[in-house]
PDB file of N, CA and C in Angstrom:
ATOM      1  N   UNK A   1      92.485  96.078 101.271  1.00 95.00           N
ATOM      2  CA  UNK A   1      92.677  97.238 100.367  1.00 95.00           C
ATOM      3  C   UNK A   1      92.711  98.575 101.170  1.00 95.00           C
ATOM      4  N   UNK A   2      91.987  98.564 102.299  1.00 97.00           N
ATOM      5  CA  UNK A   2      92.063  99.891 103.128  1.00 97.00           C
ATOM      6  C   UNK A   2      93.483 100.120 103.646  1.00 97.00           C
ATOM      7  N   UNK A   3      94.077  99.015 104.183  1.00 97.00           N
ATOM      8  CA  UNK A   3      95.417  99.110 104.726  1.00 97.00           C
ATOM      9  C   UNK A   3      96.349  99.553 103.674  1.00 97.00           C
ATOM     10  N   UNK A   4      96.295  98.831 102.527  1.00 97.00           N
ATOM     11  CA  UNK A   4      97.238  99.141 101.388  1.00 97.00           C
ATOM     12  C   UNK A   4      97.091 100.625 100.931  1.00 97.00           C
ATOM     13  N   UNK A   5      95.890 101.037 100.893  1.00 98.00           N
ATOM     14  CA  UNK A   5      95.652 102.423 100.421  1.00 98.00           C
ATOM     15  C   UNK A   5      96.241 103.399 101.391  1.00 98.00           C
ATOM     16  N   UNK A   6      96.007 103.128 102.663  1.00 98.00           N
ATOM     17  CA  UNK A   6      96.507 104.037 103.812  1.00 98.00           C
ATOM     18  C   UNK A   6      98.080 104.024 103.737  1.00 98.00           C
ATOM     19  N   UNK A   7      98.650 102.895 103.628  1.00 97.00           N
ATOM     20  CA  UNK A   7     100.117 102.768 103.630  1.00 97.00           C
ATOM     21  C   UNK A   7     100.662 103.502 102.369  1.00 97.00           C
ATOM     22  N   UNK A   8     100.020 103.365 101.251  1.00 98.00           N
ATOM     23  CA  UNK A   8     100.527 104.048  99.991  1.00 98.00           C
ATOM     24  C   UNK A   8     100.463 105.533 100.211  1.00 98.00           C
ATOM     25  N   UNK A   9      99.413 106.089 100.749  1.00 98.00           N
ATOM     26  CA  UNK A   9      99.285 107.488 100.974  1.00 98.00           C
ATOM     27  C   UNK A   9     100.318 107.998 101.934  1.00 98.00           C
ATOM     28  N   UNK A  10     100.551 107.220 102.955  1.00 98.00           N
ATOM     29  CA  UNK A  10     101.622 107.552 103.972  1.00 98.00           C
ATOM     30  C   UNK A  10     103.010 107.572 103.340  1.00 98.00           C
ATOM     31  N   UNK A  11     103.322 106.557 102.601  1.00 97.00           N
ATOM     32  CA  UNK A  11     104.629 106.451 102.001  1.00 97.00           C
ATOM     33  C   UNK A  11     104.910 107.391 100.831  1.00 97.00           C
ATOM     34  N   UNK A  12     103.824 107.829 100.221  1.00 97.00           N
ATOM     35  CA  UNK A  12     104.015 108.642  99.025  1.00 97.00           C
ATOM     36  C   UNK A  12     103.618 110.129  99.088  1.00 97.00           C
ATOM     37  N   UNK A  13     103.472 110.612 100.345  1.00 96.00           N
ATOM     38  CA  UNK A  13     103.111 112.017 100.572  1.00 96.00           C
ATOM     39  C   UNK A  13     101.711 112.348 100.156  1.00 96.00           C
ATOM     40  N   UNK A  14     100.775 111.365 100.298  1.00 97.00           N
ATOM     41  CA  UNK A  14      99.442 111.574  99.969  1.00 97.00           C
ATOM     42  C   UNK A  14      98.612 112.361 101.053  1.00 97.00           C
ATOM     43  N   UNK A  15      97.362 112.393 100.841  1.00 98.00           N
ATOM     44  CA  UNK A  15      96.400 113.092 101.848  1.00 98.00           C
ATOM     45  C   UNK A  15      96.320 112.245 103.107  1.00 98.00           C
ATOM     46  N   UNK A  16      96.892 112.726 104.178  1.00 98.00           N
ATOM     47  CA  UNK A  16      96.956 112.065 105.418  1.00 98.00           C
ATOM     48  C   UNK A  16      95.599 111.899 106.049  1.00 98.00           C
ATOM     49  N   UNK A  17      94.671 112.858 105.828  1.00 98.00           N
ATOM     50  CA  UNK A  17      93.302 112.734 106.377  1.00 98.00           C
ATOM     51  C   UNK A  17      92.613 111.555 105.718  1.00 98.00           C
ATOM     52  N   UNK A  18      92.796 111.432 104.428  1.00 98.00           N
ATOM     53  CA  UNK A  18      92.244 110.228 103.669  1.00 98.00           C
ATOM     54  C   UNK A  18      92.915 108.980 104.200  1.00 98.00           C
ATOM     55  N   UNK A  19      94.231 108.995 104.299  1.00 98.00           N
ATOM     56  CA  UNK A  19      94.932 107.828 104.799  1.00 98.00           C
ATOM     57  C   UNK A  19      94.467 107.373 106.165  1.00 98.00           C
ATOM     58  N   UNK A  20      94.176 108.301 107.075  1.00 98.00           N
ATOM     59  CA  UNK A  20      93.687 107.919 108.396  1.00 98.00           C
ATOM     60  C   UNK A  20      92.252 107.378 108.304  1.00 98.00           C
ATOM     61  N   UNK A  21      91.488 107.865 107.356  1.00 98.00           N
ATOM     62  CA  UNK A  21      90.175 107.271 107.244  1.00 98.00           C
ATOM     63  C   UNK A  21      90.281 105.790 106.720  1.00 98.00           C
ATOM     64  N   UNK A  22      91.179 105.576 105.811  1.00 98.00           N
ATOM     65  CA  UNK A  22      91.378 104.162 105.357  1.00 98.00           C
ATOM     66  C   UNK A  22      91.897 103.236 106.460  1.00 98.00           C
ATOM     67  N   UNK A  23      92.837 103.726 107.224  1.00 98.00           N
ATOM     68  CA  UNK A  23      93.394 102.883 108.266  1.00 98.00           C
ATOM     69  C   UNK A  23      92.368 102.713 109.410  1.00 98.00           C
ATOM     70  N   UNK A  24      91.550 103.669 109.629  1.00 98.00           N
ATOM     71  CA  UNK A  24      90.510 103.474 110.701  1.00 98.00           C
ATOM     72  C   UNK A  24      89.501 102.355 110.180  1.00 98.00           C
ATOM     73  N   UNK A  25      89.217 102.322 108.940  1.00 98.00           N
ATOM     74  CA  UNK A  25      88.337 101.234 108.390  1.00 98.00           C
ATOM     75  C   UNK A  25      89.028  99.905 108.539  1.00 98.00           C
ATOM     76  N   UNK A  26      90.306  99.828 108.242  1.00 98.00           N
ATOM     77  CA  UNK A  26      91.083  98.608 108.334  1.00 98.00           C
ATOM     78  C   UNK A  26      91.011  98.108 109.763  1.00 98.00           C
ATOM     79  N   UNK A  27      91.239  99.028 110.680  1.00 98.00           N
ATOM     80  CA  UNK A  27      91.218  98.597 112.130  1.00 98.00           C
ATOM     81  C   UNK A  27      89.863  98.184 112.552  1.00 98.00           C
ATOM     82  N   UNK A  28      88.779  98.857 112.073  1.00 98.00           N
ATOM     83  CA  UNK A  28      87.423  98.423 112.409  1.00 98.00           C
ATOM     84  C   UNK A  28      87.166  97.025 111.849  1.00 98.00           C
ATOM     85  N   UNK A  29      87.655  96.676 110.773  1.00 98.00           N
ATOM     86  CA  UNK A  29      87.501  95.341 110.271  1.00 98.00           C
ATOM     87  C   UNK A  29      88.181  94.298 111.049  1.00 98.00           C
ATOM     88  N   UNK A  30      89.519  94.605 111.362  1.00 98.00           N
ATOM     89  CA  UNK A  30      90.312  93.666 112.155  1.00 98.00           C
ATOM     90  C   UNK A  30      91.550  94.445 112.683  1.00 98.00           C
ATOM     91  N   UNK A  31      91.592  94.648 113.958  1.00 98.00           N
ATOM     92  CA  UNK A  31      92.707  95.399 114.576  1.00 98.00           C
ATOM     93  C   UNK A  31      93.885  94.470 114.654  1.00 98.00           C
ATOM     94  N   UNK A  32      95.016  94.955 114.086  1.00 98.00           N
ATOM     95  CA  UNK A  32      96.291  94.264 114.121  1.00 98.00           C
ATOM     96  C   UNK A  32      97.388  95.201 114.512  1.00 98.00           C
ATOM     97  N   UNK A  33      98.584  94.617 114.832  1.00 98.00           N
ATOM     98  CA  UNK A  33      99.671  95.480 115.214  1.00 98.00           C
ATOM     99  C   UNK A  33     100.060  96.227 114.041  1.00 98.00           C
ATOM    100  N   UNK A  34      99.939  95.721 112.827  1.00 98.00           N
ATOM    101  CA  UNK A  34     100.443  96.350 111.606  1.00 98.00           C
ATOM    102  C   UNK A  34      99.569  97.575 111.258  1.00 98.00           C
ATOM    103  N   UNK A  35      98.248  97.502 111.349  1.00 98.00           N
ATOM    104  CA  UNK A  35      97.462  98.606 110.998  1.00 98.00           C
ATOM    105  C   UNK A  35      97.486  99.704 112.124  1.00 98.00           C
ATOM    106  N   UNK A  36      97.666  99.276 113.301  1.00 98.00           N
ATOM    107  CA  UNK A  36      97.806 100.284 114.401  1.00 98.00           C
ATOM    108  C   UNK A  36      99.159 100.993 114.296  1.00 98.00           C
ATOM    109  N   UNK A  37     100.134 100.377 113.853  1.00 98.00           N
ATOM    110  CA  UNK A  37     101.458 100.967 113.644  1.00 98.00           C
ATOM    111  C   UNK A  37     101.366 101.974 112.521  1.00 98.00           C
ATOM    112  N   UNK A  38     100.703 101.670 111.387  1.00 98.00           N
ATOM    113  CA  UNK A  38     100.514 102.598 110.314  1.00 98.00           C
ATOM    114  C   UNK A  38      99.685 103.768 110.847  1.00 98.00           C
ATOM    115  N   UNK A  39      98.692 103.502 111.587  1.00 98.00           N
ATOM    116  CA  UNK A  39      97.874 104.608 112.180  1.00 98.00           C
ATOM    117  C   UNK A  39      98.787 105.541 112.986  1.00 98.00           C
ATOM    118  N   UNK A  40      99.640 105.023 113.804  1.00 98.00           N
ATOM    119  CA  UNK A  40     100.548 105.783 114.584  1.00 98.00           C
ATOM    120  C   UNK A  40     101.437 106.681 113.788  1.00 98.00           C
ATOM    121  N   UNK A  41     101.895 106.101 112.691  1.00 98.00           N
ATOM    122  CA  UNK A  41     102.818 106.934 111.782  1.00 98.00           C
ATOM    123  C   UNK A  41     102.054 107.971 111.113  1.00 98.00           C
ATOM    124  N   UNK A  42     100.827 107.817 110.700  1.00 98.00           N
ATOM    125  CA  UNK A  42     100.015 108.828 110.098  1.00 98.00           C
ATOM    126  C   UNK A  42      99.751 109.961 111.121  1.00 98.00           C
ATOM    127  N   UNK A  43      99.368 109.573 112.274  1.00 98.00           N
ATOM    128  CA  UNK A  43      99.101 110.598 113.363  1.00 98.00           C
ATOM    129  C   UNK A  43     100.354 111.356 113.646  1.00 98.00           C
ATOM    130  N   UNK A  44     101.530 110.787 113.739  1.00 98.00           N
ATOM    131  CA  UNK A  44     102.776 111.514 113.976  1.00 98.00           C
ATOM    132  C   UNK A  44     103.016 112.471 112.844  1.00 98.00           C
ATOM    133  N   UNK A  45     102.818 112.037 111.619  1.00 97.00           N
ATOM    134  CA  UNK A  45     103.044 113.015 110.514  1.00 97.00           C
ATOM    135  C   UNK A  45     102.064 114.160 110.570  1.00 97.00           C
ATOM    136  N   UNK A  46     100.932 113.984 111.192  1.00 97.00           N
ATOM    137  CA  UNK A  46      99.955 115.022 111.325  1.00 97.00           C
ATOM    138  C   UNK A  46     100.242 115.883 112.582  1.00 97.00           C
ATOM    139  N   UNK A  47     101.272 115.545 113.291  1.00 97.00           N
ATOM    140  CA  UNK A  47     101.666 116.334 114.466  1.00 97.00           C
ATOM    141  C   UNK A  47     100.827 115.926 115.709  1.00 97.00           C
ATOM    142  N   UNK A  48     100.092 114.904 115.691  1.00 98.00           N
ATOM    143  CA  UNK A  48      99.268 114.419 116.812  1.00 98.00           C
ATOM    144  C   UNK A  48     100.049 113.381 117.598  1.00 98.00           C
ATOM    145  N   UNK A  49     101.074 113.901 118.349  1.00 98.00           N
ATOM    146  CA  UNK A  49     102.004 112.938 118.981  1.00 98.00           C
ATOM    147  C   UNK A  49     101.349 112.091 120.110  1.00 98.00           C
ATOM    148  N   UNK A  50     100.550 112.605 120.863  1.00 97.00           N
ATOM    149  CA  UNK A  50      99.915 111.908 121.969  1.00 97.00           C
ATOM    150  C   UNK A  50      99.056 110.740 121.369  1.00 97.00           C
ATOM    151  N   UNK A  51      98.311 111.027 120.289  1.00 98.00           N
ATOM    152  CA  UNK A  51      97.461 110.026 119.664  1.00 98.00           C
ATOM    153  C   UNK A  51      98.370 108.958 118.959  1.00 98.00           C
ATOM    154  N   UNK A  52      99.519 109.445 118.426  1.00 98.00           N
ATOM    155  CA  UNK A  52     100.416 108.508 117.715  1.00 98.00           C
ATOM    156  C   UNK A  52     101.014 107.552 118.782  1.00 98.00           C
ATOM    157  N   UNK A  53     101.385 108.062 119.990  1.00 98.00           N
ATOM    158  CA  UNK A  53     101.885 107.226 120.983  1.00 98.00           C
ATOM    159  C   UNK A  53     100.861 106.132 121.381  1.00 98.00           C
ATOM    160  N   UNK A  54      99.606 106.516 121.519  1.00 98.00           N
ATOM    161  CA  UNK A  54      98.574 105.631 121.902  1.00 98.00           C
ATOM    162  C   UNK A  54      98.411 104.503 120.933  1.00 98.00           C
ATOM    163  N   UNK A  55      98.416 104.881 119.619  1.00 98.00           N
ATOM    164  CA  UNK A  55      98.326 103.857 118.567  1.00 98.00           C
ATOM    165  C   UNK A  55      99.511 102.943 118.496  1.00 98.00           C
ATOM    166  N   UNK A  56     100.703 103.491 118.708  1.00 98.00           N
ATOM    167  CA  UNK A  56     101.894 102.649 118.715  1.00 98.00           C
ATOM    168  C   UNK A  56     101.938 101.699 119.879  1.00 98.00           C
ATOM    169  N   UNK A  57     101.512 102.142 121.010  1.00 98.00           N
ATOM    170  CA  UNK A  57     101.403 101.300 122.180  1.00 98.00           C
ATOM    171  C   UNK A  57     100.430 100.138 121.962  1.00 98.00           C
ATOM    172  N   UNK A  58      99.396 100.470 121.255  1.00 98.00           N
ATOM    173  CA  UNK A  58      98.396  99.422 120.892  1.00 98.00           C
ATOM    174  C   UNK A  58      99.067  98.388 119.959  1.00 98.00           C
ATOM    175  N   UNK A  59      99.860  98.962 119.048  1.00 98.00           N
ATOM    176  CA  UNK A  59     100.610  98.052 118.131  1.00 98.00           C
ATOM    177  C   UNK A  59     101.558  97.128 118.896  1.00 98.00           C
ATOM    178  N   UNK A  60     102.211  97.640 119.884  1.00 98.00           N
ATOM    179  CA  UNK A  60     103.080  96.867 120.758  1.00 98.00           C
ATOM    180  C   UNK A  60     102.294  95.675 121.470  1.00 98.00           C
ATOM    181  N   UNK A  61     101.110  96.026 122.022  1.00 98.00           N
ATOM    182  CA  UNK A  61     100.351  95.067 122.612  1.00 98.00           C
ATOM    183  C   UNK A  61      99.948  93.969 121.651  1.00 98.00           C
ATOM    184  N   UNK A  62      99.458  94.300 120.568  1.00 98.00           N
ATOM    185  CA  UNK A  62      98.960  93.329 119.558  1.00 98.00           C
ATOM    186  C   UNK A  62     100.089  92.590 118.916  1.00 98.00           C
ATOM    187  N   UNK A  63     101.319  93.091 118.932  1.00 98.00           N
ATOM    188  CA  UNK A  63     102.456  92.498 118.235  1.00 98.00           C
ATOM    189  C   UNK A  63     103.173  91.495 119.103  1.00 98.00           C
ATOM    190  N   UNK A  64     102.924  91.485 120.377  1.00 97.00           N
ATOM    191  CA  UNK A  64     103.564  90.477 121.287  1.00 97.00           C
ATOM    192  C   UNK A  64     103.351  89.102 120.855  1.00 97.00           C
ATOM    193  N   UNK A  65     104.422  88.355 120.657  1.00 96.00           N
ATOM    194  CA  UNK A  65     104.388  87.030 120.142  1.00 96.00           C
ATOM    195  C   UNK A  65     104.319  86.856 118.622  1.00 96.00           C
ATOM    196  N   UNK A  66     104.140  87.954 117.913  1.00 97.00           N
ATOM    197  CA  UNK A  66     104.160  87.910 116.400  1.00 97.00           C
ATOM    198  C   UNK A  66     105.602  87.859 115.918  1.00 97.00           C
ATOM    199  N   UNK A  67     106.007  86.879 115.186  1.00 97.00           N
ATOM    200  CA  UNK A  67     107.360  86.790 114.742  1.00 97.00           C
ATOM    201  C   UNK A  67     107.885  87.953 113.911  1.00 97.00           C
ATOM    202  N   UNK A  68     107.113  88.497 113.060  1.00 97.00           N
ATOM    203  CA  UNK A  68     107.428  89.670 112.238  1.00 97.00           C
ATOM    204  C   UNK A  68     107.631  90.847 113.104  1.00 97.00           C
ATOM    205  N   UNK A  69     106.675  91.154 113.991  1.00 98.00           N
ATOM    206  CA  UNK A  69     106.797  92.267 114.865  1.00 98.00           C
ATOM    207  C   UNK A  69     107.993  92.171 115.747  1.00 98.00           C
ATOM    208  N   UNK A  70     108.111  91.031 116.430  1.00 97.00           N
ATOM    209  CA  UNK A  70     109.252  90.818 117.317  1.00 97.00           C
ATOM    210  C   UNK A  70     110.620  90.879 116.669  1.00 97.00           C
ATOM    211  N   UNK A  71     110.678  90.376 115.459  1.00 96.00           N
ATOM    212  CA  UNK A  71     111.944  90.243 114.760  1.00 96.00           C
ATOM    213  C   UNK A  71     112.327  91.517 113.986  1.00 96.00           C
ATOM    214  N   UNK A  72     111.374  92.301 113.558  1.00 97.00           N
ATOM    215  CA  UNK A  72     111.710  93.451 112.688  1.00 97.00           C
ATOM    216  C   UNK A  72     111.202  94.805 113.100  1.00 97.00           C
ATOM    217  N   UNK A  73     110.142  94.905 113.922  1.00 97.00           N
ATOM    218  CA  UNK A  73     109.581  96.139 114.174  1.00 97.00           C
ATOM    219  C   UNK A  73     109.493  96.583 115.605  1.00 97.00           C
ATOM    220  N   UNK A  74     109.727  95.624 116.514  1.00 98.00           N
ATOM    221  CA  UNK A  74     109.623  95.948 117.913  1.00 98.00           C
ATOM    222  C   UNK A  74     110.470  97.137 118.328  1.00 98.00           C
ATOM    223  N   UNK A  75     111.765  97.108 118.002  1.00 97.00           N
ATOM    224  CA  UNK A  75     112.679  98.179 118.346  1.00 97.00           C
ATOM    225  C   UNK A  75     112.303  99.539 117.686  1.00 97.00           C
ATOM    226  N   UNK A  76     111.871  99.483 116.453  1.00 98.00           N
ATOM    227  CA  UNK A  76     111.511 100.676 115.730  1.00 98.00           C
ATOM    228  C   UNK A  76     110.244 101.380 116.341  1.00 98.00           C
ATOM    229  N   UNK A  77     109.308 100.568 116.738  1.00 98.00           N
ATOM    230  CA  UNK A  77     108.101 101.095 117.427  1.00 98.00           C
ATOM    231  C   UNK A  77     108.410 101.655 118.779  1.00 98.00           C
ATOM    232  N   UNK A  78     109.287 100.989 119.550  1.00 98.00           N
ATOM    233  CA  UNK A  78     109.644 101.541 120.841  1.00 98.00           C
ATOM    234  C   UNK A  78     110.448 102.849 120.721  1.00 98.00           C
ATOM    235  N   UNK A  79     111.356 102.864 119.708  1.00 98.00           N
ATOM    236  CA  UNK A  79     112.112 104.151 119.427  1.00 98.00           C
ATOM    237  C   UNK A  79     111.200 105.308 119.096  1.00 98.00           C
ATOM    238  N   UNK A  80     110.184 105.000 118.218  1.00 98.00           N
ATOM    239  CA  UNK A  80     109.253 106.043 117.813  1.00 98.00           C
ATOM    240  C   UNK A  80     108.463 106.551 118.965  1.00 98.00           C
ATOM    241  N   UNK A  81     107.997 105.606 119.807  1.00 98.00           N
ATOM    242  CA  UNK A  81     107.241 106.034 121.046  1.00 98.00           C
ATOM    243  C   UNK A  81     108.029 106.964 121.908  1.00 98.00           C
ATOM    244  N   UNK A  82     109.285 106.625 122.148  1.00 98.00           N
ATOM    245  CA  UNK A  82     110.160 107.515 122.898  1.00 98.00           C
ATOM    246  C   UNK A  82     110.311 108.849 122.294  1.00 98.00           C
ATOM    247  N   UNK A  83     110.521 108.961 120.951  1.00 98.00           N
ATOM    248  CA  UNK A  83     110.703 110.258 120.312  1.00 98.00           C
ATOM    249  C   UNK A  83     109.438 111.021 120.318  1.00 98.00           C
ATOM    250  N   UNK A  84     108.305 110.360 120.073  1.00 98.00           N
ATOM    251  CA  UNK A  84     107.022 111.113 120.055  1.00 98.00           C
ATOM    252  C   UNK A  84     106.595 111.600 121.479  1.00 98.00           C
ATOM    253  N   UNK A  85     106.945 110.867 122.473  1.00 97.00           N
ATOM    254  CA  UNK A  85     106.647 111.307 123.856  1.00 97.00           C
ATOM    255  C   UNK A  85     107.444 112.622 124.171  1.00 97.00           C
ATOM    256  N   UNK A  86     108.646 112.712 123.661  1.00 96.00           N
ATOM    257  CA  UNK A  86     109.405 113.910 123.896  1.00 96.00           C
ATOM    258  C   UNK A  86     108.803 115.176 123.116  1.00 96.00           C
ATOM    259  N   UNK A  87     108.156 114.882 122.013  1.00 94.00           N
ATOM    260  CA  UNK A  87     107.541 115.981 121.202  1.00 94.00           C
ATOM    261  C   UNK A  87     106.147 116.335 121.681  1.00 94.00           C
ATOM    262  N   UNK A  88     105.522 115.507 122.545  1.00 85.00           N
ATOM    263  CA  UNK A  88     104.102 115.847 122.857  1.00 85.00           C
ATOM    264  C   UNK A  88     104.089 116.564 124.182  1.00 85.00           C
TER     265      UNK A  88
END
């Protein structure tokens, strides 16, 4: 539920501070590529590019070998990291 709440707030223009709290709880329960990727997106929307890069890089590490990550998100995450590095 923490992941879903954070994702909803991110996707629907909700309170990003609250979203970050939810995703941090999700990560504390079990760190996955998916919740680290959502954390990265929240941080980027907050303008915290260096922190967003770190979270996205963690998502890359955790996503290695995962079919969904490799098939659908790997390139998107790499592209975001490159863009965020230019902005930080």
